[in-house]
Short mmCIF file of C-alpha atoms and ligand atoms in Angstrom, two decimals:
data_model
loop_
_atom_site.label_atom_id
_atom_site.label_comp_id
_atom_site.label_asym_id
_atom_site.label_seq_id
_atom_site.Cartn_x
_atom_site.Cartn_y
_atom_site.Cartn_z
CA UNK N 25 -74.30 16.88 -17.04
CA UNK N 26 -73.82 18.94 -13.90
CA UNK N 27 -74.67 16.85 -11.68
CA UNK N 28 -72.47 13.77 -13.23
CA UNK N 29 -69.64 16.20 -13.04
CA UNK N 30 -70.94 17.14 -9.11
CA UNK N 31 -71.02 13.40 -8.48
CA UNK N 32 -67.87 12.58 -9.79
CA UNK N 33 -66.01 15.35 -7.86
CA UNK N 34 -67.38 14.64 -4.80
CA UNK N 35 -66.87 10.96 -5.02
CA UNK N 36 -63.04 11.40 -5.70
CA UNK N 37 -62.84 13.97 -3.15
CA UNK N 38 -64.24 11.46 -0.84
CA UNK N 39 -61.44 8.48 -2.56
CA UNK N 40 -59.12 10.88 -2.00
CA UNK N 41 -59.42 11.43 1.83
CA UNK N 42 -59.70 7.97 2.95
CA UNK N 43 -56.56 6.97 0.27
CA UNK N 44 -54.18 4.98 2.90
CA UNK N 45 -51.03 4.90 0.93
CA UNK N 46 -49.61 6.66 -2.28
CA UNK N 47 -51.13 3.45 -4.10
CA UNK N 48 -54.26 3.64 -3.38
CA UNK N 49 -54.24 7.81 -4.46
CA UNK N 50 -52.72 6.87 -7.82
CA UNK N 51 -55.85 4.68 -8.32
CA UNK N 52 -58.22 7.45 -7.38
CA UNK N 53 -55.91 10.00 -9.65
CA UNK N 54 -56.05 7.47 -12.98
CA UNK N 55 -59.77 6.32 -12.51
CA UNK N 56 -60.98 10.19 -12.70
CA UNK N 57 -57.85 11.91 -14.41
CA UNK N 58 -56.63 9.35 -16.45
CA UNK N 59 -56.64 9.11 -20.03
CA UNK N 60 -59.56 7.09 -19.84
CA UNK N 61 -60.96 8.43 -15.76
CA UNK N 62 -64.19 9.38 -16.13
CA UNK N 63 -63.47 13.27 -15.89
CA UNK N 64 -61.35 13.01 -18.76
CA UNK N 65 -64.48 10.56 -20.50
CA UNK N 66 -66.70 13.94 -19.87
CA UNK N 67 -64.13 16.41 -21.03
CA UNK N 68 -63.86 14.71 -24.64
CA UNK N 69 -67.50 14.41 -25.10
CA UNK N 70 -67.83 17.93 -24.52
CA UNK N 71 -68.21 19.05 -28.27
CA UNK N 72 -71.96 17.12 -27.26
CA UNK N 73 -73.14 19.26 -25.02
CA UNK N 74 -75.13 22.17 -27.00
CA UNK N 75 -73.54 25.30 -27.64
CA UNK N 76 -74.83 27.66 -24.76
CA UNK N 77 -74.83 25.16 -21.73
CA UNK N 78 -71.04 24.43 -23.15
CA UNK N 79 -68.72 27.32 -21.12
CA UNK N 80 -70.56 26.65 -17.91
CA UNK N 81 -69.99 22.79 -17.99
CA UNK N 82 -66.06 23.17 -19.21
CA UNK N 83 -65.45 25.54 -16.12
CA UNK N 84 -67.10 23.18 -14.12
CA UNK N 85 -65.11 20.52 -14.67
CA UNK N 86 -61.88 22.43 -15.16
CA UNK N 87 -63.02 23.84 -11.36
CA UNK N 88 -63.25 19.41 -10.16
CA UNK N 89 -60.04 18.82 -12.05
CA UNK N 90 -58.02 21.67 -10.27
CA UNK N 91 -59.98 20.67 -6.56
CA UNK N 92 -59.26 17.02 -7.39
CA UNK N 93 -55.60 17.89 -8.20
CA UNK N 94 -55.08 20.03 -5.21
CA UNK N 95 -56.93 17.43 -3.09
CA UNK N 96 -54.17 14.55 -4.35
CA UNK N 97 -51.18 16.38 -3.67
CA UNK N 98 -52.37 17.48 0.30
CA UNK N 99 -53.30 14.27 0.73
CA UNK N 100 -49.62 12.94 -1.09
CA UNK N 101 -47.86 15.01 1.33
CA UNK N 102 -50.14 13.92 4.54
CA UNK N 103 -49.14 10.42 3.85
CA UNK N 104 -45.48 10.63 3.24
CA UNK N 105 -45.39 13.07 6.04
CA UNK N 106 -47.20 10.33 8.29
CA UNK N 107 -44.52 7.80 6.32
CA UNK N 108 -41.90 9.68 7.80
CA UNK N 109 -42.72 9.49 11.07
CA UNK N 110 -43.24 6.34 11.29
CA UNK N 111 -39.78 5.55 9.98
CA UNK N 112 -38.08 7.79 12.26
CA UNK N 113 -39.75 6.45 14.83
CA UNK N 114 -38.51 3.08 14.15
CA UNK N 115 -35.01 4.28 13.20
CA UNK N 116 -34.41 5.90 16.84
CA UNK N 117 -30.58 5.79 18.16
CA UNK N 118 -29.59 4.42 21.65
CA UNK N 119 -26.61 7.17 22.38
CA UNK N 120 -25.77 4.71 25.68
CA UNK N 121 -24.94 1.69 23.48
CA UNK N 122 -21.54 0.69 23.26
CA UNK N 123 -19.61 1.30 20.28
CA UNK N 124 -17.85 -1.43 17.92
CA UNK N 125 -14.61 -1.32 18.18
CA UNK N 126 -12.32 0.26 16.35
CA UNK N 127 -9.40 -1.70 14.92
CA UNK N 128 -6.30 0.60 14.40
CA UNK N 129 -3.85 -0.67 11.61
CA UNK N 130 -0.04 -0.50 11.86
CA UNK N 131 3.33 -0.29 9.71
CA UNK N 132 4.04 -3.67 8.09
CA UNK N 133 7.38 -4.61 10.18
CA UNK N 134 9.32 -4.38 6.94
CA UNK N 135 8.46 -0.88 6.38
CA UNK N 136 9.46 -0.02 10.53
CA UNK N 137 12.70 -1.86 9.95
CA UNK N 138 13.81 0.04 6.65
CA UNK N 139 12.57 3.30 8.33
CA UNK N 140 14.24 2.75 11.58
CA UNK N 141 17.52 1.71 9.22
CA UNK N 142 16.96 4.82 7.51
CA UNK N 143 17.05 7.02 11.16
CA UNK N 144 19.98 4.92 12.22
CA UNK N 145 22.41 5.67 9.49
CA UNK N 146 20.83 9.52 9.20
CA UNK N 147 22.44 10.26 12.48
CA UNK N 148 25.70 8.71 10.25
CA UNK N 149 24.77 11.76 7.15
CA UNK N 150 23.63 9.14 5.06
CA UNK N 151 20.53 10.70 2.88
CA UNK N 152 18.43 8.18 1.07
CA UNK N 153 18.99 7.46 -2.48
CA UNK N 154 17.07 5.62 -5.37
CA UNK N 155 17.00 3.33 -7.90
CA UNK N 156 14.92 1.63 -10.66
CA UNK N 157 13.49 -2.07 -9.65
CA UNK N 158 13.36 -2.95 -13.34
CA UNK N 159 16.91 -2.71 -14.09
CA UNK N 160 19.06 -2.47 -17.05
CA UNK N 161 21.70 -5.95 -16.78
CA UNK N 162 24.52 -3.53 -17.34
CA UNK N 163 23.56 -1.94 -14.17
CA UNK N 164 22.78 -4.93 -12.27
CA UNK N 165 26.25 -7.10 -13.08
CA UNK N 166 28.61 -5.74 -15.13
CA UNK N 167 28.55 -2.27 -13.60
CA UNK N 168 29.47 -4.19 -10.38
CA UNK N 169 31.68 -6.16 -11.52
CA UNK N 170 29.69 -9.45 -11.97
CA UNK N 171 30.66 -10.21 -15.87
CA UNK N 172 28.82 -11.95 -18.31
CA UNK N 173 29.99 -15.24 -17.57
CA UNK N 174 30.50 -14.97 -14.27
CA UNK N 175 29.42 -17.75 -11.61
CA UNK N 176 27.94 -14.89 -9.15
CA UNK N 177 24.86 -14.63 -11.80
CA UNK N 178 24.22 -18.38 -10.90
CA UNK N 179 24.30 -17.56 -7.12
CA UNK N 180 21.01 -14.85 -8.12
CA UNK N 181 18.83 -16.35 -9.93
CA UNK N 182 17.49 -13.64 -12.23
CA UNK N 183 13.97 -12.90 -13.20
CA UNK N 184 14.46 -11.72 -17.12
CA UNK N 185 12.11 -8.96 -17.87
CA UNK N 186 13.25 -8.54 -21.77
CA UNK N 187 16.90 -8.84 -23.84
CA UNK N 188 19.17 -6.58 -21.10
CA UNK N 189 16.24 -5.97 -18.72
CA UNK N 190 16.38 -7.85 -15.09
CA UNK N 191 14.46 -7.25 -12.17
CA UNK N 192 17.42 -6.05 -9.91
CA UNK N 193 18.68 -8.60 -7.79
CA UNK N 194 20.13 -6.87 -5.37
CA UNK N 195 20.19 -2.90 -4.31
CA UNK N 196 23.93 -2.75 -5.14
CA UNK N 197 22.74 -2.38 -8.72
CA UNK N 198 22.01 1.09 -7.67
CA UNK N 199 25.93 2.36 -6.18
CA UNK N 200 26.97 3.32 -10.15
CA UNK N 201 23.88 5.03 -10.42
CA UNK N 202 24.86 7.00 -7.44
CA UNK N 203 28.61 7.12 -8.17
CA UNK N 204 27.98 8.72 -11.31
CA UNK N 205 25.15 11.13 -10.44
CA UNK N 206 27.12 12.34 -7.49
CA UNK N 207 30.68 13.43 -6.77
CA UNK N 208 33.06 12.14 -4.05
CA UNK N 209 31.98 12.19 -1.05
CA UNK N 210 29.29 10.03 -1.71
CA UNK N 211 27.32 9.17 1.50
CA UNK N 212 24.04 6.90 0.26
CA UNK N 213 21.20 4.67 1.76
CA UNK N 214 19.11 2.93 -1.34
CA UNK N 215 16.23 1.14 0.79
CA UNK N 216 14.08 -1.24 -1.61
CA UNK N 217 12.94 -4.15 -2.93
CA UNK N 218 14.82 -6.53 -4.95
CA UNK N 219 13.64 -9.67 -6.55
CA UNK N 220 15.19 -13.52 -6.96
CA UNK N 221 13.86 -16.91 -7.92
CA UNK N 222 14.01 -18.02 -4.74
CA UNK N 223 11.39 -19.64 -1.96
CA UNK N 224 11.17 -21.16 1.23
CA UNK N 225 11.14 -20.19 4.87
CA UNK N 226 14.23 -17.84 4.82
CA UNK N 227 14.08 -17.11 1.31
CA UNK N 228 11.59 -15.41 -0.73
CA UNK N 229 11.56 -14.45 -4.49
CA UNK N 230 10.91 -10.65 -3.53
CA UNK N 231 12.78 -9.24 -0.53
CA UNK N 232 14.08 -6.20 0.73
CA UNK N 233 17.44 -4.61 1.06
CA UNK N 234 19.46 -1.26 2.41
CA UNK N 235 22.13 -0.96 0.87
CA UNK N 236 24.76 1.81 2.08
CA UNK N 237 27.51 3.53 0.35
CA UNK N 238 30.41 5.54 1.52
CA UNK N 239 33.26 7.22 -0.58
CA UNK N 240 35.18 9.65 0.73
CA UNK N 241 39.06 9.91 1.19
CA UNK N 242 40.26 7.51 3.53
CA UNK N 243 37.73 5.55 4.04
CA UNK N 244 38.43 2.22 5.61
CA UNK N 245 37.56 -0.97 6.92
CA UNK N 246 37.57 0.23 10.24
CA UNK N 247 35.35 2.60 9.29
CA UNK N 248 32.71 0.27 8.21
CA UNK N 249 33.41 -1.85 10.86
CA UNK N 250 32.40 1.42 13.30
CA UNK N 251 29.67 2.14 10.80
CA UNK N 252 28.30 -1.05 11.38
CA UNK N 253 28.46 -1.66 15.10
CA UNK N 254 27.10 1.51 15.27
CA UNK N 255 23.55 0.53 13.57
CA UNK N 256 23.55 -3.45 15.25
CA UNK N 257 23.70 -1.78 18.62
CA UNK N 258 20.97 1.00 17.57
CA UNK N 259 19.38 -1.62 15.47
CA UNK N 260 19.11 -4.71 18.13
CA UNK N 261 20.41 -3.06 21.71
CA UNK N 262 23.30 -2.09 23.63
CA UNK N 263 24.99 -4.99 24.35
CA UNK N 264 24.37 -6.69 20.58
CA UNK N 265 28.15 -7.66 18.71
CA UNK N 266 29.22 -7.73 15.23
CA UNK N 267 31.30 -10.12 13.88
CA UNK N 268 32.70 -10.19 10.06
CA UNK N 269 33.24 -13.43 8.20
CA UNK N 270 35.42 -13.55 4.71
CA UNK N 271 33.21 -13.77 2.41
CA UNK N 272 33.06 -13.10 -1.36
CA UNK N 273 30.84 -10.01 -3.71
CA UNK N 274 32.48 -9.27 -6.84
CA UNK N 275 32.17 -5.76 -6.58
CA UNK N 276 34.06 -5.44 -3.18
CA UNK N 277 37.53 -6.53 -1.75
CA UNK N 278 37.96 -8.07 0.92
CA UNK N 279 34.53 -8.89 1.31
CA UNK N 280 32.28 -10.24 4.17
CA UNK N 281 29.42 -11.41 5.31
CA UNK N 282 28.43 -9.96 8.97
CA UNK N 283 26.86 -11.64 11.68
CA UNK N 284 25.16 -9.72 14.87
CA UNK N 285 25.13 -11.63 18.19
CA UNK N 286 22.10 -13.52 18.82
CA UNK N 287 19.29 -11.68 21.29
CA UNK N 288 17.71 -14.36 22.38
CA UNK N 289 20.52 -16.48 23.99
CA UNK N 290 22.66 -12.77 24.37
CA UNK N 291 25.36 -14.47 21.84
CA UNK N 292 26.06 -17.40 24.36
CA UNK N 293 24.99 -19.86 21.60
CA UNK N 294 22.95 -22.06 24.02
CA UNK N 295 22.51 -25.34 22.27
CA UNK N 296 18.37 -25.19 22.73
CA UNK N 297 18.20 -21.57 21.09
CA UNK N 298 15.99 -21.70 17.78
CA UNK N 299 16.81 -18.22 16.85
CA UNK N 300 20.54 -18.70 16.36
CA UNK N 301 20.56 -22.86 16.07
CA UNK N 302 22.94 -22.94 18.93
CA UNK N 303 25.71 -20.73 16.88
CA UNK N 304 25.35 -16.99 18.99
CA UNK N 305 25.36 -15.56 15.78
CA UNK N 306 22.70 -14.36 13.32
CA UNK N 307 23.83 -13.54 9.29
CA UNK N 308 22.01 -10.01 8.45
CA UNK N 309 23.95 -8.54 5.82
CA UNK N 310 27.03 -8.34 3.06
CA UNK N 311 29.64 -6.14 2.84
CA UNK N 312 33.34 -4.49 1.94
CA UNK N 313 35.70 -2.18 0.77
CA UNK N 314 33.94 -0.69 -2.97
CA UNK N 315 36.35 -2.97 -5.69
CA UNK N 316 38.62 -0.41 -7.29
CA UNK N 317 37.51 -1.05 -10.53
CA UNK N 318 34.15 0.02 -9.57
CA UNK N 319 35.43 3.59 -9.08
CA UNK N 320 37.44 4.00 -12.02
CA UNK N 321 34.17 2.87 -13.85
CA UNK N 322 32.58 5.66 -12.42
CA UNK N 323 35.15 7.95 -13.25
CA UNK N 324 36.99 8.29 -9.86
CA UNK N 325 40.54 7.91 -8.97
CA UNK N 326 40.94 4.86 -6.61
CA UNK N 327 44.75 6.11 -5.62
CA UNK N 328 42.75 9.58 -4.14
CA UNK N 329 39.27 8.05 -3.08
CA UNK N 330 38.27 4.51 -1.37
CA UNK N 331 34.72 3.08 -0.19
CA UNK N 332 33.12 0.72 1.84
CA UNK N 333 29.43 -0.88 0.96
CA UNK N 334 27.10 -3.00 2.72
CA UNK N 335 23.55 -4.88 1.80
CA UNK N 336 21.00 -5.83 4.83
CA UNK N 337 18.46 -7.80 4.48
CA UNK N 338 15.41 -6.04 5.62
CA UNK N 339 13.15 -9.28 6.27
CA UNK N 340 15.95 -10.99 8.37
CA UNK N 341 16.41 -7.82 10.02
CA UNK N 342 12.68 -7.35 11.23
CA UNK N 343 12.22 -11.55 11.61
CA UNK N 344 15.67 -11.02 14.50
CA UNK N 345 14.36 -8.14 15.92
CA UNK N 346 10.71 -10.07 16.99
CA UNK N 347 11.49 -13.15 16.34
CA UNK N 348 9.52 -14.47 13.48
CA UNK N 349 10.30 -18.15 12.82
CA UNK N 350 9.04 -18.52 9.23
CA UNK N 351 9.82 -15.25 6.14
CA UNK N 352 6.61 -16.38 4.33
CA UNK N 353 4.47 -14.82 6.96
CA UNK N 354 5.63 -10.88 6.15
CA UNK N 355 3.88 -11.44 3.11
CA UNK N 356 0.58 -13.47 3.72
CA UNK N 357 -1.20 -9.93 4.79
CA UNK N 358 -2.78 -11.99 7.67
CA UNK N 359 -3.87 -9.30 9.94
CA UNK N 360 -3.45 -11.09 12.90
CA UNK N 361 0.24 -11.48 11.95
CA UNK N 362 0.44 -7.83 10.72
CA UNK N 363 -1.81 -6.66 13.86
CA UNK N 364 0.91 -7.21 16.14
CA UNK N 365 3.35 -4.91 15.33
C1 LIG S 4 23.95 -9.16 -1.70
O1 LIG S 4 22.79 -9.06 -2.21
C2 LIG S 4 24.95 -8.07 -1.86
N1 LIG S 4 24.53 -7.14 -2.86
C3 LIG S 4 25.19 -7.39 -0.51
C4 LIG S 4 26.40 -6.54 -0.51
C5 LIG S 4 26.27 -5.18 -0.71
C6 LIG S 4 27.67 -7.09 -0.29
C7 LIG S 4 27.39 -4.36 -0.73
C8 LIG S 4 28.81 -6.29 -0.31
C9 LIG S 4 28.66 -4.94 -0.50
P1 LIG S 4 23.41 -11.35 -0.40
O2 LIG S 4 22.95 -12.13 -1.58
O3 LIG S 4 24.15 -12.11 0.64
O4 LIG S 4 24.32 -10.12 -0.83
O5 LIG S 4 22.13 -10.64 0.28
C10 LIG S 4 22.29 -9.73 1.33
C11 LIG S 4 21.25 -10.01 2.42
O6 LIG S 4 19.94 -10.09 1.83
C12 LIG S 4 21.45 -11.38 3.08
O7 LIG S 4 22.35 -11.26 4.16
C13 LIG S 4 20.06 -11.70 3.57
O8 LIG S 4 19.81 -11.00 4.79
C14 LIG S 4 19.18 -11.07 2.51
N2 LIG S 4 18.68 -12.06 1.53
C15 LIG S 4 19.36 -12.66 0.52
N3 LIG S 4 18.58 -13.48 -0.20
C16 LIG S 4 17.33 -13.37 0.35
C17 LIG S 4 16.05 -13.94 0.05
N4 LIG S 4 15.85 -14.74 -1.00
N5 LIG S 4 14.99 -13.63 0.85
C18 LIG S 4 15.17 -12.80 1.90
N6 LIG S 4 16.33 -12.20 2.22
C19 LIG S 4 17.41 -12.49 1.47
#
């Protein structure tokens, strides 16, 4: 029996040292150590062995099974050691190679137009104000003056979110908001995005607007006409113009629609320009005096205060200032668009 056990040792001693992967040792560890290895086989026939010889041949092979053990686990740590190496020999790193570039992202050109907007009419003490895009109707018409049945709901086509629930269709929906949460003066810039069944190359069915609010005593149309040179020649340069054209908003009077000269041509209206279709002038925004009723609705006294509002377009703004022929593009996320900005 000793010498079995003496043979069996040395032979998985001798496994053990040649062993070329961790494969190889687990063979070697369940062919003597395993449930059925031949260690184990000697171990459970132990009771056979007769009485006295018995202690001397259990320490024995307790004595293999500990060597044989301790012999794996060098050996298990040799070879991943050696493993190791090898890998980071393979896995070495050329410090002289060029790196990949690194592509640098940028402000979508909507959000450098509102925030530029937003610097412009600062300087003016206009602080930004907010509003809810999913807007109550009340809030959206009839708090500016757009009733019911009133043909300016046509001219927005309104995305219905529930009975008295819209999508607002326009950042004016947020002056009684302001109006009411403020008192006179009221000085506001509502930046956001505003939402109309609406698509093609100058139109799209979510947009952006600023819309500006001023009441104060006295204020008047020469005032927003200053206002609003002001931020075109900020806005688009030095030499840019304004011009107003009558125009009609329910919730102003008079009303107009504002034009800034055209930068590509300088305003000359050359008959090849494509920005300005030969015209000099470029259509960026609504305004006007607030409508009286408006401020009695919010609790003011027209006779003591008076307004003026506006609403720019945020896309036409930033498709002006670099001259981007078609609207659809701002929101394709095409990084090669969006890259140069
Ligand atoms: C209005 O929305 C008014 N609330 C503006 C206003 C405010 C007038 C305060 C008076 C006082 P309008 O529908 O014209 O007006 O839109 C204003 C600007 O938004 C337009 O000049 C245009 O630049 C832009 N705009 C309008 N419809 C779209 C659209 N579908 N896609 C992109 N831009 C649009």
């Amino acid at each position: 029996m000793k010498s079995r056990l003496d043979g069996i040792g040395a032979r998985a001693l001798g496994d053990i040292s040649s062993a070329a992967s961790a494969g190889d040792l687990e063979l070697v560890r369940v062919s003597v150590l395993g449930k059925k290895g031949a260690l184990s086989e000697i171990l459970k026939g132990i009771a056979a062995v007769p009485p006295q010889e018995r202690p001397a041949i259990g320490a024995l092979a307790n004595d293999w099974k500990r060597k044989i053990e301790e012999a794996l686990e060098s050996r298990r740590a040799q070879l991943e050691g050696a493993e190791l190496e090898k890998r980071l020999a393979g896995e070495q790193i050329d410090v002289s190679a060029p790196s990949r570039t690194a592509h640098l992202g940028a402000l979508h050109p909507v959000t450098q137009a509102t925030r530029r907007m937003i610097r412009i009419f600062g300087r003016l003490g206009f602080d930004v104000a907010t509003g809810p895009e999913v807007e109550t109707e009340f809030m959206n018409f009839e708090a500016v003056n757009i009733p019911k049945d009133h043909p300016a709901r046509d001219m927005q086509d309104t995305f219905f979110m529930g009975p008295g629930v819209v999508l607002r269709t326009h950042t004016s929906a947020v002056q009684m908001r302001a109006l009411r949460a403020r008192k006179w003066p009221v000085r506001i810039l509502c930046p956001g995005a505003v939402f109309r069944c609406d698509s093609d190359a100058t139109h799209s069915p979510m947009f952006h607007q600023v819309e500006g609010l001023w009441v104060d005593r006295n204020v008047s149309m020469a005032d927003l006409k200053g206002t609003l040179e002001f931020f075109a020649r900020e806005m688009f340069g030095a030499d840019t113009k304004i011009r107003f054209r009558p125009s009609y908003f329910p919730f102003v009077e008079p009303g107009a629609e504002v034009d800034v000269s055209c930068f590509m041509c300088g305003g000359k209206g050359a008959s090849g320009c494509k920005v300005c279709k030969g015209s000099g002038w470029l259509e960026i925004l609504g305004a006007g005096m607030v409508h009286p009723r408006l401020l009695e609705l919010a609790g003011y006294d027209p006779h003591e205060v008076t307004g003026f509002a506006f609403g720019i377009g945020v896309e036409r703004t930033a498709m002006l200032l670099h001259s981007i022929p078609d609207l659809r593009l701002m929101f394709q996320n095409d990084v090669r668009f969006l890259g140069q900005f």
